[in-house]
Structure formats: C-alpha cells, structure tokens
mmCIF file of C-alpha atoms in Angstrom:
data_model
loop_
_atom_site.group_PDB
_atom_site.id
_atom_site.type_symbol
_atom_site.label_atom_id
_atom_site.label_comp_id
_atom_site.label_asym_id
_atom_site.label_seq_id
_atom_site.Cartn_x
_atom_site.Cartn_y
_atom_site.Cartn_z
ATOM 1 C CA MET A 1 27.878 -110.327 50.447
ATOM 2 C CA GLY A 2 27.735 -110.877 46.738
ATOM 3 C CA LEU A 3 28.963 -113.823 44.526
ATOM 4 C CA ASN A 4 32.245 -111.873 43.043
ATOM 5 C CA GLU A 5 33.009 -111.029 46.945
ATOM 6 C CA LEU A 6 32.211 -114.555 48.105
ATOM 7 C CA TRP A 7 34.342 -116.314 44.999
ATOM 8 C CA PHE A 8 37.324 -113.464 45.916
ATOM 9 C CA LEU A 9 37.091 -115.246 49.334
ATOM 10 C CA LEU A 10 37.357 -118.498 48.278
ATOM 11 C CA ILE A 11 39.841 -117.994 46.120
ATOM 12 C CA ALA A 12 42.034 -116.559 49.074
ATOM 13 C CA VAL A 13 40.889 -119.134 51.296
ATOM 14 C CA LEU A 14 42.460 -121.686 48.639
ATOM 15 C CA PHE A 15 45.793 -119.997 48.672
ATOM 16 C CA ILE A 16 46.199 -119.481 52.529
ATOM 17 C CA GLY A 17 45.354 -123.249 52.588
ATOM 18 C CA PHE A 18 48.008 -123.788 49.727
ATOM 19 C CA PHE A 19 50.667 -122.042 51.873
ATOM 20 C CA PHE A 20 49.732 -123.284 55.030
ATOM 21 C CA LEU A 21 49.881 -127.240 54.016
ATOM 22 C CA GLU A 22 52.441 -127.247 50.889
ATOM 23 C CA GLY A 23 54.492 -124.517 52.923
ATOM 24 C CA PHE A 24 55.664 -126.901 55.656
ATOM 25 C CA ASP A 25 56.176 -129.585 52.424
ATOM 26 C CA PHE A 26 58.498 -126.926 51.052
ATOM 27 C CA GLY A 27 60.193 -126.362 54.119
ATOM 28 C CA VAL A 28 60.975 -129.850 54.542
ATOM 29 C CA GLY A 29 62.453 -130.316 51.243
ATOM 30 C CA MET A 30 64.887 -127.279 52.476
ATOM 31 C CA SER A 31 65.819 -129.096 55.319
ATOM 32 C CA THR A 32 66.954 -132.329 53.527
ATOM 33 C CA ARG A 33 70.102 -129.818 53.023
ATOM 34 C CA PHE A 34 70.648 -128.072 56.250
ATOM 35 C CA LEU A 35 69.581 -130.537 58.845
ATOM 36 C CA ALA A 36 69.729 -134.070 57.268
ATOM 37 C CA LYS A 37 73.401 -135.503 58.465
ATOM 38 C CA ASN A 38 73.145 -138.533 56.078
ATOM 39 C CA ASP A 39 70.690 -140.472 53.677
ATOM 40 C CA LEU A 40 68.454 -141.998 56.394
ATOM 41 C CA GLU A 41 67.772 -138.773 57.944
ATOM 42 C CA ARG A 42 67.103 -137.513 54.559
ATOM 43 C CA ARG A 43 64.691 -140.532 54.206
ATOM 44 C CA ILE A 44 62.802 -139.912 57.299
ATOM 45 C CA MET A 45 62.442 -136.201 56.294
ATOM 46 C CA ILE A 46 60.760 -137.058 52.835
ATOM 47 C CA ASN A 47 58.777 -139.998 54.726
ATOM 48 C CA THR A 48 57.409 -137.255 57.186
ATOM 49 C CA ILE A 49 55.604 -135.395 54.230
ATOM 50 C CA GLY A 50 55.448 -138.579 51.709
ATOM 51 C CA PRO A 51 51.529 -138.841 52.332
ATOM 52 C CA PHE A 52 50.464 -135.471 52.029
ATOM 53 C CA TRP A 53 52.056 -133.495 49.765
ATOM 54 C CA ASP A 54 50.808 -134.235 46.607
ATOM 55 C CA ALA A 55 47.291 -133.876 48.216
ATOM 56 C CA ASN A 56 48.308 -130.384 49.571
ATOM 57 C CA GLU A 57 49.235 -129.213 45.988
ATOM 58 C CA VAL A 58 45.842 -129.938 45.004
ATOM 59 C CA TRP A 59 44.757 -126.689 46.709
ATOM 60 C CA LEU A 60 47.068 -124.799 44.264
ATOM 61 C CA LEU A 61 45.263 -126.208 41.347
ATOM 62 C CA THR A 62 41.985 -125.586 42.679
ATOM 63 C CA GLY A 63 42.968 -122.218 43.269
ATOM 64 C CA GLY A 64 44.031 -121.410 39.964
ATOM 65 C CA GLY A 65 41.021 -123.689 38.383
ATOM 66 C CA ALA A 66 38.684 -121.296 40.558
ATOM 67 C CA ILE A 67 40.449 -117.971 38.902
ATOM 68 C CA PHE A 68 39.932 -119.156 35.629
ATOM 69 C CA ALA A 69 36.089 -119.827 36.192
ATOM 70 C CA ALA A 70 35.339 -117.124 38.210
ATOM 71 C CA PHE A 71 37.628 -114.133 36.989
ATOM 72 C CA PRO A 72 38.799 -115.327 33.634
ATOM 73 C CA HIS A 73 40.498 -112.025 32.815
ATOM 74 C CA TRP A 74 42.458 -111.902 36.120
ATOM 75 C CA TYR A 75 43.200 -115.628 35.046
ATOM 76 C CA ALA A 76 43.916 -114.182 31.409
ATOM 77 C CA THR A 77 45.994 -111.190 32.531
ATOM 78 C CA MET A 78 48.149 -112.777 35.522
ATOM 79 C CA PHE A 79 49.021 -116.566 33.929
ATOM 80 C CA SER A 80 49.889 -114.801 30.308
ATOM 81 C CA GLY A 81 51.951 -112.018 32.330
ATOM 82 C CA TYR A 82 53.763 -114.514 34.420
ATOM 83 C CA TYR A 83 54.293 -117.167 31.958
ATOM 84 C CA VAL A 84 57.989 -117.636 32.495
ATOM 85 C CA PRO A 85 57.744 -117.639 36.356
ATOM 86 C CA PHE A 86 54.815 -120.123 36.330
ATOM 87 C CA VAL A 87 56.795 -122.471 33.935
ATOM 88 C CA PHE A 88 59.780 -122.281 36.333
ATOM 89 C CA VAL A 89 57.347 -122.948 39.200
ATOM 90 C CA LEU A 90 56.126 -126.086 37.012
ATOM 91 C CA LEU A 91 59.142 -127.258 36.668
ATOM 92 C CA ALA A 92 60.214 -127.214 40.119
ATOM 93 C CA LEU A 93 56.989 -128.986 41.118
ATOM 94 C CA ILE A 94 56.963 -131.805 38.681
ATOM 95 C CA GLY A 95 60.584 -132.154 39.355
ATOM 96 C CA ARG A 96 60.338 -132.325 43.134
ATOM 97 C CA GLY A 97 57.101 -134.800 42.689
ATOM 98 C CA VAL A 98 59.275 -137.191 40.363
ATOM 99 C CA ALA A 99 62.385 -137.012 42.881
ATOM 100 C CA PHE A 100 60.197 -138.169 45.754
ATOM 101 C CA GLU A 101 59.529 -141.501 43.735
ATOM 102 C CA PHE A 102 62.987 -141.915 41.936
ATOM 103 C CA ARG A 103 65.581 -140.732 44.500
ATOM 104 C CA GLY A 104 65.306 -144.746 45.886
ATOM 105 C CA LYS A 105 64.837 -146.406 42.929
ATOM 106 C CA VAL A 106 68.585 -147.098 42.414
ATOM 107 C CA HIS A 107 71.219 -147.782 44.779
ATOM 108 C CA SER A 108 73.556 -145.272 43.556
ATOM 109 C CA GLU A 109 74.958 -142.535 45.644
ATOM 110 C CA LYS A 110 75.581 -140.392 42.661
ATOM 111 C CA TRP A 111 72.039 -141.323 41.524
ATOM 112 C CA THR A 112 70.580 -140.252 45.136
ATOM 113 C CA LYS A 113 72.343 -137.223 45.385
ATOM 114 C CA THR A 114 71.258 -135.858 41.911
ATOM 115 C CA TRP A 115 67.459 -136.446 43.199
ATOM 116 C CA ASP A 116 68.375 -134.873 46.465
ATOM 117 C CA TYR A 117 69.452 -131.306 44.752
ATOM 118 C CA VAL A 118 66.216 -131.917 42.883
ATOM 119 C CA VAL A 119 64.217 -132.166 46.095
ATOM 120 C CA PHE A 120 66.165 -128.618 47.267
ATOM 121 C CA PHE A 121 65.514 -126.822 44.506
ATOM 122 C CA GLY A 122 61.810 -127.938 43.893
ATOM 123 C CA SER A 123 61.464 -126.786 47.321
ATOM 124 C CA ILE A 124 63.084 -123.599 47.571
ATOM 125 C CA LEU A 125 62.027 -122.166 43.948
ATOM 126 C CA PRO A 126 58.234 -122.172 44.432
ATOM 127 C CA PRO A 127 57.843 -120.397 47.575
ATOM 128 C CA PHE A 128 60.481 -118.027 46.381
ATOM 129 C CA LEU A 129 59.036 -117.064 43.111
ATOM 130 C CA PHE A 130 55.136 -117.117 44.236
ATOM 131 C CA GLY A 131 56.561 -114.357 46.906
ATOM 132 C CA VAL A 132 57.673 -112.422 43.826
ATOM 133 C CA LEU A 133 54.672 -112.892 41.951
ATOM 134 C CA PHE A 134 52.059 -112.189 44.946
ATOM 135 C CA THR A 135 54.257 -108.931 46.151
ATOM 136 C CA SER A 136 54.547 -107.606 42.474
ATOM 137 C CA ILE A 137 50.362 -107.876 42.208
ATOM 138 C CA LEU A 138 50.638 -105.655 45.453
ATOM 139 C CA ARG A 139 53.050 -103.274 44.131
ATOM 140 C CA GLY A 140 51.501 -102.910 40.758
ATOM 141 C CA MET A 141 52.431 -104.321 37.264
ATOM 142 C CA PRO A 142 52.195 -102.359 33.884
ATOM 143 C CA ILE A 143 48.427 -103.295 32.841
ATOM 144 C CA ASP A 144 46.748 -101.148 30.242
ATOM 145 C CA ALA A 145 42.915 -100.773 29.243
ATOM 146 C CA ASP A 146 42.845 -103.716 27.368
ATOM 147 C CA MET A 147 43.821 -105.694 30.686
ATOM 148 C CA ASN A 148 46.766 -106.830 29.045
ATOM 149 C CA MET A 149 50.275 -106.927 30.859
ATOM 150 C CA TYR A 150 53.782 -105.383 29.309
ATOM 151 C CA ALA A 151 56.331 -106.287 31.932
ATOM 152 C CA GLY A 152 60.145 -105.618 31.905
ATOM 153 C CA PHE A 153 62.806 -107.553 34.074
ATOM 154 C CA SER A 154 62.700 -104.810 36.745
ATOM 155 C CA ASP A 155 58.865 -104.698 37.166
ATOM 156 C CA PHE A 156 59.582 -108.758 37.968
ATOM 157 C CA VAL A 157 62.715 -108.492 40.110
ATOM 158 C CA ASN A 158 63.404 -105.142 42.221
ATOM 159 C CA ILE A 159 64.189 -104.815 46.111
ATOM 160 C CA TYR A 160 60.425 -105.220 46.989
ATOM 161 C CA SER A 161 59.315 -108.347 44.835
ATOM 162 C CA VAL A 162 63.160 -109.860 45.754
ATOM 163 C CA THR A 163 62.440 -109.191 49.382
ATOM 164 C CA GLY A 164 58.893 -110.563 49.219
ATOM 165 C CA GLY A 165 60.149 -113.817 47.380
ATOM 166 C CA VAL A 166 62.937 -114.387 50.119
ATOM 167 C CA THR A 167 60.387 -113.696 53.295
ATOM 168 C CA VAL A 168 57.680 -116.272 52.078
ATOM 169 C CA THR A 169 60.780 -118.772 51.288
ATOM 170 C CA ILE A 170 61.935 -118.429 54.985
ATOM 171 C CA LEU A 171 58.145 -118.549 56.820
ATOM 172 C CA CYS A 172 58.244 -121.737 54.448
ATOM 173 C CA PHE A 173 61.490 -123.080 55.858
ATOM 174 C CA LEU A 174 60.424 -122.335 59.384
ATOM 175 C CA HIS A 175 57.189 -123.617 59.157
ATOM 176 C CA GLY A 176 58.781 -126.904 57.588
ATOM 177 C CA LEU A 177 61.100 -127.262 60.516
ATOM 178 C CA SER A 178 58.372 -126.933 63.058
ATOM 179 C CA PHE A 179 56.621 -129.667 61.128
ATOM 180 C CA LEU A 180 59.863 -131.944 61.864
ATOM 181 C CA THR A 181 59.417 -131.569 65.471
ATOM 182 C CA LEU A 182 56.487 -132.913 65.085
ATOM 183 C CA LYS A 183 57.184 -136.120 63.137
ATOM 184 C CA THR A 184 60.555 -137.068 63.924
ATOM 185 C CA VAL A 185 61.899 -138.155 67.200
ATOM 186 C CA GLY A 186 65.283 -138.091 68.743
ATOM 187 C CA ASP A 187 68.710 -135.889 67.432
ATOM 188 C CA LEU A 188 66.877 -135.289 64.358
ATOM 189 C CA GLN A 189 63.914 -133.938 66.181
ATOM 190 C CA ASN A 190 66.147 -131.844 68.532
ATOM 191 C CA ARG A 191 68.135 -130.343 65.740
ATOM 192 C CA ALA A 192 65.160 -129.429 63.887
ATOM 193 C CA ARG A 193 63.956 -127.325 66.930
ATOM 194 C CA SER A 194 67.232 -125.953 67.556
ATOM 195 C CA LEU A 195 67.789 -124.882 63.894
ATOM 196 C CA ALA A 196 64.136 -123.669 64.166
ATOM 197 C CA LYS A 197 64.751 -121.398 67.087
ATOM 198 C CA ARG A 198 67.384 -119.345 65.047
ATOM 199 C CA VAL A 199 65.230 -119.338 61.807
ATOM 200 C CA VAL A 200 62.336 -117.994 63.869
ATOM 201 C CA TRP A 201 64.220 -114.528 64.452
ATOM 202 C CA LEU A 202 65.229 -114.602 60.826
ATOM 203 C CA ALA A 203 61.966 -114.671 59.500
ATOM 204 C CA VAL A 204 60.758 -111.791 62.019
ATOM 205 C CA ALA A 205 63.473 -110.032 60.412
ATOM 206 C CA ALA A 206 62.965 -110.495 57.208
ATOM 207 C CA LEU A 207 58.949 -109.683 57.851
ATOM 208 C CA ALA A 208 59.957 -106.115 59.392
ATOM 209 C CA LEU A 209 61.924 -105.540 56.086
ATOM 210 C CA PHE A 210 59.292 -106.224 54.288
ATOM 211 C CA VAL A 211 56.491 -104.267 55.995
ATOM 212 C CA GLY A 212 58.844 -101.324 55.898
ATOM 213 C CA LEU A 213 58.898 -101.919 51.869
ATOM 214 C CA SER A 214 55.350 -102.377 51.809
ATOM 215 C CA TYR A 215 54.866 -98.502 53.434
ATOM 216 C CA VAL A 216 57.342 -97.118 50.921
ATOM 217 C CA TYR A 217 56.315 -99.643 47.623
ATOM 218 C CA THR A 218 52.487 -99.838 48.051
ATOM 219 C CA ASP A 219 49.169 -98.676 49.340
ATOM 220 C CA VAL A 220 48.313 -100.796 51.914
ATOM 221 C CA PHE A 221 49.202 -98.587 54.458
ATOM 222 C CA THR A 222 46.312 -95.719 53.174
ATOM 223 C CA VAL A 223 44.005 -98.076 51.634
ATOM 224 C CA ARG A 224 43.618 -100.497 54.109
ATOM 225 C CA ALA A 225 45.146 -99.012 57.266
ATOM 226 C CA ALA A 226 42.058 -100.497 59.391
ATOM 227 C CA VAL A 227 42.903 -103.999 58.187
ATOM 228 C CA THR A 228 46.914 -103.796 57.669
ATOM 229 C CA ILE A 229 47.983 -102.421 61.057
ATOM 230 C CA PRO A 230 46.392 -105.058 63.311
ATOM 231 C CA MET A 231 46.985 -107.910 60.942
ATOM 232 C CA ILE A 232 51.032 -106.950 61.104
ATOM 233 C CA VAL A 233 51.005 -106.841 64.935
ATOM 234 C CA ALA A 234 49.044 -110.352 64.842
ATOM 235 C CA ILE A 235 51.659 -111.663 62.246
ATOM 236 C CA VAL A 236 54.718 -110.629 64.772
ATOM 237 C CA LEU A 237 52.676 -111.569 67.568
ATOM 238 C CA ALA A 238 52.593 -115.460 65.928
ATOM 239 C CA TYR A 239 56.395 -115.448 65.135
ATOM 240 C CA VAL A 240 57.220 -114.299 68.495
ATOM 241 C CA LEU A 241 54.882 -117.122 70.265
ATOM 242 C CA ALA A 242 56.079 -119.551 67.846
ATOM 243 C CA ALA A 243 59.790 -118.453 69.436
ATOM 244 C CA VAL A 244 58.611 -118.796 72.786
ATOM 245 C CA PHE A 245 56.931 -122.161 72.337
ATOM 246 C CA LEU A 246 60.020 -123.264 70.517
ATOM 247 C CA MET A 247 62.103 -122.442 73.534
ATOM 248 C CA ILE A 248 59.665 -124.353 75.940
ATOM 249 C CA LYS A 249 59.768 -127.407 73.457
ATOM 250 C CA ARG A 250 55.928 -126.765 72.906
ATOM 251 C CA ASP A 251 56.439 -128.011 69.927
ATOM 252 C CA GLY A 252 52.360 -128.297 68.434
ATOM 253 C CA LEU A 253 51.972 -124.906 69.097
ATOM 254 C CA ALA A 254 55.031 -123.508 67.739
ATOM 255 C CA PHE A 255 53.585 -125.302 64.488
ATOM 256 C CA VAL A 256 50.185 -123.954 64.637
ATOM 257 C CA SER A 257 51.911 -120.461 65.656
ATOM 258 C CA SER A 258 54.233 -120.640 62.616
ATOM 259 C CA GLY A 259 51.358 -121.643 60.123
ATOM 260 C CA ALA A 260 49.093 -118.928 61.665
ATOM 261 C CA GLY A 261 51.862 -116.368 60.704
ATOM 262 C CA ILE A 262 51.608 -117.655 57.426
ATOM 263 C CA VAL A 263 47.920 -117.706 57.079
ATOM 264 C CA LEU A 264 47.891 -113.965 58.237
ATOM 265 C CA THR A 265 50.573 -113.188 55.587
ATOM 266 C CA VAL A 266 48.698 -114.547 53.051
ATOM 267 C CA ALA A 267 45.267 -112.987 54.137
ATOM 268 C CA LEU A 268 47.251 -109.740 54.108
ATOM 269 C CA ILE A 269 47.982 -109.566 50.476
ATOM 270 C CA PHE A 270 44.352 -110.465 49.885
ATOM 271 C CA ALA A 271 42.976 -108.149 52.519
ATOM 272 C CA SER A 272 45.124 -104.881 51.108
ATOM 273 C CA LEU A 273 44.230 -106.247 46.959
ATOM 274 C CA PHE A 274 40.250 -106.254 47.623
ATOM 275 C CA PRO A 275 38.349 -105.279 45.765
ATOM 276 C CA ARG A 276 41.351 -105.267 43.136
ATOM 277 C CA VAL A 277 42.721 -108.783 42.303
ATOM 278 C CA MET A 278 45.474 -107.140 40.077
ATOM 279 C CA ILE A 279 47.314 -103.351 40.437
ATOM 280 C CA SER A 280 48.265 -101.754 37.479
ATOM 281 C CA SER A 281 51.362 -99.199 38.048
ATOM 282 C CA LEU A 282 49.848 -97.202 35.060
ATOM 283 C CA SER A 283 46.613 -96.115 35.998
ATOM 284 C CA ALA A 284 43.940 -96.792 38.785
ATOM 285 C CA ALA A 285 41.332 -97.150 35.976
ATOM 286 C CA TYR A 286 43.088 -99.927 34.491
ATOM 287 C CA ASP A 287 43.041 -101.770 37.619
ATOM 288 C CA LEU A 288 41.527 -105.758 37.495
ATOM 289 C CA THR A 289 38.650 -105.490 40.300
ATOM 290 C CA VAL A 290 36.669 -108.762 41.703
ATOM 291 C CA TYR A 291 33.626 -106.564 39.219
ATOM 292 C CA ASN A 292 35.314 -106.078 35.790
ATOM 293 C CA ALA A 293 37.348 -109.178 35.777
ATOM 294 C CA ALA A 294 34.337 -111.713 37.115
ATOM 295 C CA SER A 295 32.707 -114.246 34.685
ATOM 296 C CA GLY A 296 28.932 -113.667 34.638
ATOM 297 C CA PRO A 297 26.406 -114.305 37.264
ATOM 298 C CA TYR A 298 24.680 -117.146 36.021
ATOM 299 C CA SER A 299 28.170 -119.169 35.753
ATOM 300 C CA LEU A 300 29.144 -117.534 39.501
ATOM 301 C CA LYS A 301 25.520 -119.141 40.479
ATOM 302 C CA VAL A 302 26.519 -122.745 39.158
ATOM 303 C CA MET A 303 30.097 -122.869 40.441
ATOM 304 C CA THR A 304 28.812 -121.601 44.091
ATOM 305 C CA ILE A 305 26.518 -124.533 43.652
ATOM 306 C CA VAL A 306 29.547 -127.094 42.952
ATOM 307 C CA ALA A 307 31.643 -125.899 45.265
ATOM 308 C CA VAL A 308 29.238 -126.138 48.257
ATOM 309 C CA SER A 309 28.261 -129.635 47.508
ATOM 310 C CA LEU A 310 31.723 -130.992 46.460
ATOM 311 C CA LEU A 311 33.980 -128.744 49.203
ATOM 312 C CA PRO A 312 33.278 -130.938 52.329
ATOM 313 C CA PHE A 313 34.245 -134.009 50.788
ATOM 314 C CA VAL A 314 37.515 -132.783 49.737
ATOM 315 C CA ILE A 315 38.326 -131.268 53.254
ATOM 316 C CA GLY A 316 37.205 -134.310 54.998
ATOM 317 C CA TYR A 317 39.519 -136.470 52.732
ATOM 318 C CA GLN A 318 42.240 -134.579 53.979
ATOM 319 C CA VAL A 319 41.285 -134.807 57.545
ATOM 320 C CA TRP A 320 40.697 -137.973 57.221
ATOM 321 C CA SER A 321 44.637 -138.961 55.393
ATOM 322 C CA TYR A 322 45.972 -136.388 58.141
ATOM 323 C CA TYR A 323 44.599 -138.550 61.045
ATOM 324 C CA VAL A 324 45.741 -141.503 59.416
ATOM 325 C CA PHE A 325 49.307 -140.827 59.143
ATOM 326 C CA ARG A 326 49.593 -138.875 62.393
ATOM 327 C CA LYS A 327 52.576 -141.018 64.048
ATOM 328 C CA ARG A 328 55.905 -139.736 64.020
ATOM 329 C CA VAL A 329 58.672 -141.408 61.525
ATOM 330 C CA ASP A 330 61.800 -142.836 63.281
ATOM 331 C CA GLY A 331 63.034 -144.432 60.520
ATOM 332 C CA LYS A 332 62.112 -148.273 61.112
ATOM 333 C CA ASP A 333 59.617 -148.618 58.774
ATOM 334 C CA LEU A 334 60.695 -146.542 55.461
ATOM 335 C CA THR A 335 59.223 -146.058 51.650
ATOM 336 C CA TYR A 336 61.489 -144.205 50.298
#
C-alpha cells in the first residue's frame, strides 16, 4: 500500500469515526423533540452528550483537513462544488453548539423552546446533508477535465441523493436512541428503547430502498461486487441484531450493533469509490482519483509521520473522556 492509498484509508477512518461518534449526538438531538415529555427530560438527554459532542466534531474537522493536505484537488472540487450545502451544515453545527450552551442561561419558556428547536434542526440537517453529499458523489457529479464541478439543482437533489440523506438521518436517529438506553434510567430509558424498536425496522426499510436505488443509479455492484454484496449483508445483519438485542434489553449490544451498521455503511461508500474520490458523470476520464488528486510524495511522507505521532494522543484523550463520563444521567446533577 502506497501513501496515496494509506491517506485515502485514513480519511475513510476519520469519517467513519465521525459518523459513529457524532451520529449518536445527532440522534440524541433529534430525540429531544420525539421522546422528551418536558424540559427536565430534554436537559437530561442533552447532558448525556454534553461531555462528548464537541470532541466528536473534531473527527469531521480532522477529516476535512486531511483531505485538504493529502488530496488538494479533491478538496478544491468538493468544497467549491458543494459550497451551499456545506454552508448550511456549518450554520447548523454552529447553531447546535450555541444552543447547548445558551438554552439554560435565561429562565424563560420562550427562550428555552427557541434553543430547543435550534438543537433539533441543528441535529437533523447535518446528517441529512452529509447523506445527500456522499450519495451524490457515489452517483457522480458533472466534473470536467479541469476538475471543476458544474452542478445544477437536479444533480444535488434527486430521488437517490434524498433517499441517501433520509437513510443516514434515520440511522443516526436510531444510534442516538440506542445511546440513550445506555445513559438514562427509568421511564425515559424504557421509552427510548421502545421507540428504538420501531425505528430499527424503519432503518432496515430505508437501507433496502437505498440499496435498490444504488443498483439502478451507481456502479457499485459492478465495480466492487466482491466487496459490496458481503458488506450489504453485514449491514442488514447488524440492524437485525440491533432489533433482537433491543427486544431482550441488551442495550450495550444494541448500541454496538447500530454503531456497526453505521460503520459498515460509511465504509461501503468509501470502498465503492476507491480508487476514485469523486466520480464524474461526464466521463470516466475526468474522475478524481487517489493518484491525480493527491499531493506530492514528500508532503504525504511528512504528513504520515506527523499523523502517526499525534493520533495515539487524540484517541487516548477521547477514550479517557468516555471513561470519566461513563455513568448514567438521572437528572439529579444537571449542568444545563
């Protein structure tokens, strides 16, 4: 494996980590509107992710930075072509972070409800838009010989990309509900588990539709059939196991299974792309690959040394933080 392939793998791992970790953050944020009965329960739910959400977003920042440094042509084409969706993602993430801090600062029902809606929309928009982005990349976008993307509305918004966005959103919602079964107690925990039992089958149905559309609109079943089919089977199995574990109240295993489903889904997208990083719908000759979109060998070598040196400390810090804040939130000692 060369450095080009290694950095593609590293970027895939960073986005897999982001969707696994930030995925349950998004799910909890969505759950505040569907699950919580009152302000106390919303405060409890927000506190379950309070120590983690900002560190989880670092995986996204690191992934974007890795693309910029390792594959500058990929970065330039994607971030310029998807400028508007990325602005909405950024605004949603900023609003959500501000809402976590501001909602409890003023004792006013109107103030609190306003920020609660910011939390909700700031949690539902990013996974939907990221789903649209990645599935449209998989389908192919109009990229010319100069690596410029000239996309119209229908290139961004179509039945395949919208289905992808909805599917990713549902998977994150389920992941968040599974996380709540681990971090809450009593009636709130039971209701989270009950809702998760229904959402898991909705996730399976959304995945089945997405797989069917992928067969129609992409080449993943022809270019990567040996990888795609076993991974799809594994994804379905993960969510079936999640449903079983939820029914027998094995909440930890249910969370692992829903997380495994997200990990495999994101991994499937990257595996289906390789060695491409962006697919041109105009001509295969215009595809961006890990070779024609990459930085020079010296830059990749230096970046590899830095990444190998620093990554263990970053992972170690996150493991430590999850260990320190491992207890359930019962509402007796709230910080929001």
